[in-house]
Amino acid sequence: KRGAKSVGPNMTSCHPSYGRKDLLVDCCPPGFQFPLPFVDFQFPDPQSPLRIHRPAHAVDVDYIAKYDKALSIMKSLPHHDPRSFSRQANLHCLFCTGAYDQQNSNAPLSIHRTWLFFPWHRMMIYFHERILGSLIGDETFALPYWAWDIPQGMVIPDMYTNNSSSFYHTMRDVSHLPPQTADLNYVWDTKLIPEDQIDINLAFMYNQMVSGARKTELFRGCTYKAGKEGYCNGPGTIELAPHNALHTWIGSSLNPGREDMGKFYSAAKDRIFYAHHANIDRLWEVWREAHKQQLDIKDPDWLDSFFYFYDENLRLVRVKVGDVVDTIKLGYSYEQVHRPWLNMRP
Ligand code: C2O
């Protein structure tokens, strides 16, 4: 059965969109023309080595040097190259602020607060990671993940706060730099001591991953289908917090929308975005495993929803949600860490 109400973009419809209520932004690709030739997604060669994601707080200097090198090449590419960092960052602006209309409809396409949240971000970091790897000729390159769900990851990992790095990102809330412990359900600053904040965070993780996420829809967000009638607004547990909460917590309090991380249009300009989403992606896997894949979505409208991304060979690829449900087929996995929140039943 094919998805008759699947969501996908009309690629000829790109238009300026609202990055904030009071800010119109234009993230559309330059020299835009469509129909562009595209290819359908193919899995990477199953013989190639798995890309293993490691926690950002545990990577070594050689890894950081390698990632920095890839990123500096990516940042030096011109904006008309879809592999460039500015274009990569704009992907988030395009699909998260309604810059495209849906296919066969003038309904806006926006993937947040719906069941497209997990798969769309998986696609984004999948291609981003492969582009980085190809720029340094390393087909095992894997992004780090920011393991904010475990105590060692509850401060911003050092590799993101090194102010002698040429990638040091200033659009952040300085009061949340290390040694400040993150509040995974951040709304405003509290005066908790780290030990108490960590306990609260672990109990919160238990709630978002286990007790509050026993049904598919609670975890993955609402059922979003094509057209105006298909719209929904119901984020899953993890999307709401820690995901949204940490976007806000990282972004600069001096900017009206706590940019960069605080708003969709600007979030992916901060490299920590990619580690944040690698962790979200990992937690999707953790949740699936916890339920032995029994709660996976079978609806063809979800499986056939699709997007377009450029790959490391500059090909435009049409990729469906159903293509990205198995990380091993996608050629990657996550190094396990001990998860104390699993036993944090209040
Ligand atoms: Cu599309 Cu972390 O947001």
Short mmCIF file of C-alpha atoms and ligand atoms in Angstrom, two decimals:
data_model
loop_
_atom_site.label_atom_id
_atom_site.label_comp_id
_atom_site.label_asym_id
_atom_site.label_seq_id
_atom_site.Cartn_x
_atom_site.Cartn_y
_atom_site.Cartn_z
CA LYS A 1 0.00 0.00 0.00
CA ARG A 2 1.27 3.45 -0.87
CA GLY A 3 0.79 6.58 1.17
CA ALA A 4 -1.93 8.65 -0.47
CA LYS A 5 -1.65 11.33 2.18
CA SER A 6 2.12 11.49 2.45
CA VAL A 7 3.80 14.83 2.95
CA GLY A 8 6.54 16.15 0.66
CA PRO A 9 7.75 19.53 -0.62
CA ASN A 10 6.90 21.26 -3.87
CA MET A 11 10.44 22.27 -4.77
CA THR A 12 9.32 25.08 -7.09
CA SER A 13 7.52 26.83 -4.26
CA CYS A 14 10.42 28.18 -2.16
CA HIS A 15 9.64 31.59 -0.71
CA PRO A 16 10.73 33.81 2.17
CA SER A 17 9.38 32.70 5.51
CA TYR A 18 9.17 33.96 9.06
CA GLY A 19 12.24 33.09 11.13
CA ARG A 20 10.63 34.92 14.03
CA LYS A 21 7.25 36.60 14.23
CA ASP A 22 8.97 39.88 13.37
CA LEU A 23 11.63 38.62 10.96
CA LEU A 24 11.24 37.56 7.36
CA VAL A 25 14.13 35.39 6.16
CA ASP A 26 15.02 34.00 2.75
CA CYS A 27 16.78 30.64 2.99
CA CYS A 28 15.99 29.48 -0.53
CA PRO A 29 18.79 27.98 -2.60
CA PRO A 30 20.41 30.51 -4.97
CA GLY A 31 19.91 30.28 -8.73
CA PHE A 32 16.90 28.23 -7.98
CA GLN A 33 15.32 26.18 -10.73
CA PHE A 34 13.30 23.02 -10.76
CA PRO A 35 12.58 20.39 -11.97
CA LEU A 36 16.16 19.49 -11.20
CA PRO A 37 17.26 15.96 -11.96
CA PHE A 38 17.16 13.84 -8.85
CA VAL A 39 17.85 10.23 -7.94
CA ASP A 40 16.00 8.02 -5.52
CA PHE A 41 17.81 7.19 -2.32
CA GLN A 42 19.99 4.11 -2.23
CA PHE A 43 21.49 2.52 0.84
CA PRO A 44 25.24 2.79 1.22
CA ASP A 45 27.29 -0.29 0.40
CA PRO A 46 26.63 -2.82 3.19
CA GLN A 47 30.32 -3.83 2.99
CA SER A 48 31.58 -0.41 4.00
CA PRO A 49 32.53 -0.02 7.67
CA LEU A 50 29.91 1.25 10.12
CA ARG A 51 30.22 4.84 11.23
CA ILE A 52 30.26 4.77 14.99
CA HIS A 53 29.00 7.85 16.81
CA ARG A 54 30.77 8.58 20.07
CA PRO A 55 29.78 10.90 22.91
CA ALA A 56 31.23 14.39 22.43
CA HIS A 57 32.56 14.55 25.99
CA ALA A 58 34.71 11.46 25.32
CA VAL A 59 36.30 12.13 21.92
CA ASP A 60 40.07 12.68 21.67
CA VAL A 61 42.19 15.45 20.16
CA ASP A 62 42.80 13.54 16.94
CA TYR A 63 39.09 13.20 16.37
CA ILE A 64 38.52 16.89 17.06
CA ALA A 65 41.32 17.83 14.64
CA LYS A 66 39.74 15.64 11.95
CA TYR A 67 36.28 17.10 12.47
CA ASP A 68 37.70 20.64 12.49
CA LYS A 69 39.47 20.00 9.23
CA ALA A 70 36.31 18.72 7.57
CA LEU A 71 34.35 21.65 8.90
CA SER A 72 36.87 24.22 7.73
CA ILE A 73 36.69 22.80 4.21
CA MET A 74 32.90 22.78 4.37
CA LYS A 75 32.90 26.41 5.57
CA SER A 76 35.20 27.44 2.74
CA LEU A 77 32.86 26.13 0.03
CA PRO A 78 30.89 28.85 -1.77
CA HIS A 79 27.20 29.30 -1.02
CA HIS A 80 26.19 28.02 -4.45
CA ASP A 81 27.66 24.62 -3.47
CA PRO A 82 24.91 22.72 -1.62
CA ARG A 83 27.59 21.00 0.49
CA SER A 84 28.69 24.33 1.97
CA PHE A 85 28.07 24.96 5.64
CA SER A 86 25.77 27.90 4.92
CA ARG A 87 23.59 25.75 2.68
CA GLN A 88 23.60 22.89 5.19
CA ALA A 89 22.44 25.26 7.91
CA ASN A 90 19.76 26.65 5.62
CA LEU A 91 18.20 23.21 5.22
CA HIS A 92 16.86 23.57 8.71
CA CYS A 93 15.50 27.00 7.92
CA LEU A 94 13.83 25.69 4.74
CA PHE A 95 11.99 22.74 6.19
CA CYS A 96 11.23 24.13 9.63
CA THR A 97 9.86 27.61 8.92
CA GLY A 98 7.50 26.73 6.07
CA ALA A 99 9.63 28.00 3.16
CA TYR A 100 8.22 25.28 0.91
CA ASP A 101 4.63 24.46 0.19
CA GLN A 102 3.59 20.86 0.07
CA GLN A 103 3.32 18.99 -3.20
CA ASN A 104 -0.11 19.42 -4.86
CA SER A 105 -1.24 21.90 -2.25
CA ASN A 106 -0.54 25.38 -0.97
CA ALA A 107 -0.36 24.16 2.61
CA PRO A 108 3.01 25.03 4.17
CA LEU A 109 5.44 22.24 4.94
CA SER A 110 6.97 22.29 8.39
CA ILE A 111 8.31 19.17 10.01
CA HIS A 112 8.44 20.14 13.67
CA ARG A 113 5.87 19.20 16.32
CA THR A 114 4.82 16.17 14.21
CA TRP A 115 5.79 12.59 13.44
CA LEU A 116 8.24 13.90 10.81
CA PHE A 117 10.48 15.32 13.54
CA PHE A 118 12.66 12.23 14.06
CA PRO A 119 13.03 11.05 10.45
CA TRP A 120 13.62 14.48 8.91
CA HIS A 121 16.45 15.31 11.31
CA ARG A 122 17.94 11.86 10.77
CA MET A 123 18.06 12.60 7.03
CA MET A 124 19.64 15.99 7.60
CA ILE A 125 22.49 14.74 9.76
CA TYR A 126 22.94 11.61 7.65
CA PHE A 127 23.81 13.65 4.56
CA HIS A 128 25.70 16.27 6.57
CA GLU A 129 27.94 13.63 8.10
CA ARG A 130 28.65 11.93 4.79
CA ILE A 131 29.54 15.25 3.19
CA LEU A 132 31.96 16.05 6.03
CA GLY A 133 33.56 12.63 5.67
CA SER A 134 33.93 12.92 1.91
CA LEU A 135 35.62 16.34 2.23
CA ILE A 136 38.46 14.68 4.13
CA GLY A 137 38.31 11.35 2.31
CA ASP A 138 37.21 9.45 5.42
CA GLU A 139 34.23 7.20 4.90
CA THR A 140 34.11 6.23 8.55
CA PHE A 141 33.68 9.80 9.79
CA ALA A 142 30.82 10.07 12.29
CA LEU A 143 29.47 13.12 14.07
CA PRO A 144 29.78 13.14 17.84
CA TYR A 145 26.63 13.08 19.95
CA TRP A 146 25.99 15.39 22.85
CA ALA A 147 24.96 12.91 25.55
CA TRP A 148 23.00 15.36 27.70
CA ASP A 149 20.91 12.50 29.10
CA ILE A 150 23.81 11.22 31.22
CA PRO A 151 25.62 13.16 33.96
CA GLN A 152 28.96 13.42 32.08
CA GLY A 153 27.17 15.15 29.21
CA MET A 154 25.11 17.59 31.26
CA VAL A 155 27.55 20.44 30.72
CA ILE A 156 28.34 21.65 27.21
CA PRO A 157 31.16 19.38 25.98
CA ASP A 158 34.57 21.06 25.87
CA MET A 159 34.98 20.70 22.14
CA TYR A 160 32.16 23.23 21.70
CA THR A 161 33.44 25.80 24.16
CA ASN A 162 37.09 26.11 23.19
CA ASN A 163 37.44 29.83 22.55
CA SER A 164 40.76 29.44 20.79
CA SER A 165 39.10 27.33 18.10
CA SER A 166 38.31 29.15 14.87
CA PHE A 167 34.82 27.70 15.13
CA TYR A 168 34.11 29.15 18.53
CA HIS A 169 30.47 30.12 18.47
CA THR A 170 29.57 33.34 20.24
CA MET A 171 25.78 33.35 19.82
CA ARG A 172 25.25 31.52 23.08
CA ASP A 173 24.06 32.26 26.57
CA VAL A 174 27.34 32.86 28.43
CA SER A 175 25.78 32.01 31.78
CA HIS A 176 25.22 28.46 30.51
CA LEU A 177 28.82 27.75 29.54
CA PRO A 178 30.71 25.20 31.66
CA PRO A 179 30.64 24.47 34.49
CA GLN A 180 26.89 25.24 34.43
CA THR A 181 24.75 22.07 34.51
CA ALA A 182 22.08 21.98 31.82
CA ASP A 183 18.42 22.05 32.82
CA LEU A 184 16.84 19.51 30.45
CA ASN A 185 13.45 21.07 31.01
CA TYR A 186 14.70 24.65 30.88
CA VAL A 187 12.19 27.46 31.12
CA TRP A 188 14.09 29.98 33.23
CA ASP A 189 17.23 29.89 35.33
CA THR A 190 17.06 28.21 38.71
CA LYS A 191 19.61 28.24 41.47
CA LEU A 192 19.89 24.48 41.94
CA ILE A 193 23.19 22.95 42.92
CA PRO A 194 24.56 20.57 40.24
CA GLU A 195 23.75 17.37 42.19
CA ASP A 196 20.09 18.34 42.48
CA GLN A 197 19.86 19.45 38.87
CA ILE A 198 21.36 16.14 37.74
CA ASP A 199 18.83 14.14 39.77
CA ILE A 200 15.97 16.18 38.39
CA ASN A 201 17.33 15.72 34.86
CA LEU A 202 17.56 11.95 35.23
CA ALA A 203 14.03 11.67 36.58
CA PHE A 204 12.90 13.87 33.71
CA MET A 205 14.62 11.61 31.18
CA TYR A 206 12.83 8.62 32.68
CA ASN A 207 9.56 10.40 32.21
CA GLN A 208 10.24 11.51 28.60
CA MET A 209 11.68 8.16 27.48
CA VAL A 210 9.75 5.65 29.55
CA SER A 211 6.74 6.51 31.69
CA GLY A 212 5.50 9.33 29.44
CA ALA A 213 6.31 7.56 26.17
CA ARG A 214 4.58 4.19 26.34
CA LYS A 215 2.53 4.86 23.23
CA THR A 216 3.95 5.55 19.78
CA GLU A 217 2.20 8.86 19.34
CA LEU A 218 3.37 10.21 22.71
CA PHE A 219 6.96 9.66 21.74
CA ARG A 220 7.09 10.49 18.06
CA GLY A 221 4.55 13.31 17.80
CA CYS A 222 1.22 13.70 16.06
CA THR A 223 0.05 12.21 12.78
CA TYR A 224 0.77 14.79 10.09
CA LYS A 225 -0.77 14.20 6.68
CA ALA A 226 -0.85 16.01 3.37
CA GLY A 227 -2.84 19.16 2.70
CA LYS A 228 -4.50 21.75 4.92
CA GLU A 229 -6.72 19.15 6.63
CA GLY A 230 -3.70 16.98 7.42
CA TYR A 231 -2.00 19.58 9.60
CA CYS A 232 -1.28 18.71 13.22
CA ASN A 233 0.60 20.28 16.10
CA GLY A 234 1.58 17.83 18.81
CA PRO A 235 5.25 17.34 19.61
CA GLY A 236 6.48 14.11 21.14
CA THR A 237 7.95 13.99 24.64
CA ILE A 238 11.61 14.29 23.64
CA GLU A 239 10.97 16.94 21.02
CA LEU A 240 9.33 19.22 23.55
CA ALA A 241 12.07 18.71 26.11
CA PRO A 242 15.00 18.21 26.31
CA HIS A 243 15.04 19.04 22.58
CA ASN A 244 13.31 22.43 22.50
CA ALA A 245 14.39 23.29 26.02
CA LEU A 246 18.08 22.87 25.19
CA HIS A 247 17.78 24.87 21.97
CA THR A 248 16.56 27.73 24.13
CA TRP A 249 19.08 27.08 26.89
CA ILE A 250 22.06 27.26 24.48
CA GLY A 251 20.99 30.30 22.43
CA SER A 252 22.10 33.80 23.38
CA SER A 253 19.92 35.68 25.84
CA LEU A 254 21.01 38.88 24.08
CA ASN A 255 19.14 37.98 20.89
CA PRO A 256 15.36 38.42 20.56
CA GLY A 257 14.79 34.75 19.59
CA ARG A 258 17.77 33.46 21.56
CA GLU A 259 19.57 32.92 18.25
CA ASP A 260 21.37 31.00 17.02
CA MET A 261 20.15 27.80 18.67
CA GLY A 262 16.93 29.32 19.95
CA LYS A 263 15.19 29.61 16.58
CA PHE A 264 14.71 27.17 13.71
CA TYR A 265 15.97 29.50 10.98
CA SER A 266 19.35 30.00 12.68
CA ALA A 267 19.86 26.90 14.87
CA ALA A 268 21.99 24.86 12.47
CA LYS A 269 24.57 27.66 12.19
CA ASP A 270 25.89 26.51 15.57
CA ARG A 271 27.83 23.27 15.15
CA ILE A 272 26.50 21.96 18.46
CA PHE A 273 23.17 21.61 16.65
CA TYR A 274 24.50 18.51 14.87
CA ALA A 275 25.63 16.86 18.12
CA HIS A 276 22.34 17.77 19.76
CA HIS A 277 20.46 16.06 16.95
CA ALA A 278 22.79 13.08 16.89
CA ASN A 279 21.71 12.50 20.49
CA ILE A 280 18.04 12.88 19.61
CA ASP A 281 18.60 10.36 16.84
CA ARG A 282 20.29 8.00 19.27
CA LEU A 283 17.42 8.29 21.75
CA TRP A 284 14.97 7.35 19.00
CA GLU A 285 16.98 4.12 18.66
CA VAL A 286 17.04 3.60 22.42
CA TRP A 287 13.27 3.97 22.58
CA ARG A 288 12.73 1.59 19.66
CA GLU A 289 14.94 -1.03 21.25
CA ALA A 290 13.22 -0.65 24.60
CA HIS A 291 9.97 -1.58 22.86
CA LYS A 292 11.60 -4.25 20.65
CA GLN A 293 10.51 -2.27 17.57
CA GLN A 294 6.88 -3.19 18.39
CA LEU A 295 5.75 0.43 18.46
CA ASP A 296 7.26 1.41 15.10
CA ILE A 297 4.91 3.30 12.82
CA LYS A 298 3.50 1.20 9.97
CA ASP A 299 1.33 3.87 8.33
CA PRO A 300 2.30 4.16 4.62
CA ASP A 301 1.59 7.90 4.75
CA TRP A 302 4.50 8.26 7.15
CA LEU A 303 6.76 5.76 5.38
CA ASP A 304 6.20 7.44 1.99
CA SER A 305 6.60 11.04 3.15
CA PHE A 306 9.70 12.35 1.39
CA PHE A 307 12.25 15.13 1.15
CA TYR A 308 15.17 16.11 -1.06
CA PHE A 309 18.77 16.44 0.08
CA TYR A 310 22.07 16.83 -1.74
CA ASP A 311 24.51 14.02 -1.07
CA GLU A 312 28.32 14.04 -0.90
CA ASN A 313 28.49 13.58 -4.67
CA LEU A 314 26.34 16.66 -5.34
CA ARG A 315 23.41 14.56 -6.42
CA LEU A 316 19.94 15.66 -5.41
CA VAL A 317 18.40 12.65 -3.66
CA ARG A 318 14.74 11.98 -2.96
CA VAL A 319 14.57 10.15 0.32
CA LYS A 320 11.52 8.69 2.02
CA VAL A 321 10.89 8.24 5.70
CA GLY A 322 10.78 4.50 5.06
CA ASP A 323 14.39 4.68 3.85
CA VAL A 324 15.70 5.92 7.18
CA VAL A 325 14.09 3.69 9.80
CA ASP A 326 17.07 1.33 10.12
CA THR A 327 20.41 2.89 11.11
CA ILE A 328 22.42 -0.22 10.28
CA LYS A 329 21.16 -0.12 6.71
CA LEU A 330 22.19 3.53 6.72
CA GLY A 331 25.66 2.44 7.75
CA TYR A 332 25.95 3.80 11.27
CA SER A 333 25.38 3.08 14.92
CA TYR A 334 25.94 4.58 18.36
CA GLU A 335 28.51 3.68 20.91
CA GLN A 336 26.53 2.73 24.00
CA VAL A 337 26.83 4.62 27.24
CA HIS A 338 25.52 3.66 30.64
CA ARG A 339 22.05 5.19 31.08
CA PRO A 340 21.33 5.87 34.72
CA TRP A 341 17.94 7.44 33.93
CA LEU A 342 16.58 4.01 33.02
CA ASN A 343 16.32 3.23 36.73
CA MET A 344 15.14 6.64 37.82
CA ARG A 345 11.50 5.71 38.35
CA PRO A 346 10.38 8.38 40.83
CU1 C2O B 1 14.65 21.01 13.72
CU2 C2O B 1 16.56 20.82 16.96
O1 C2O B 1 15.35 21.34 15.56
#
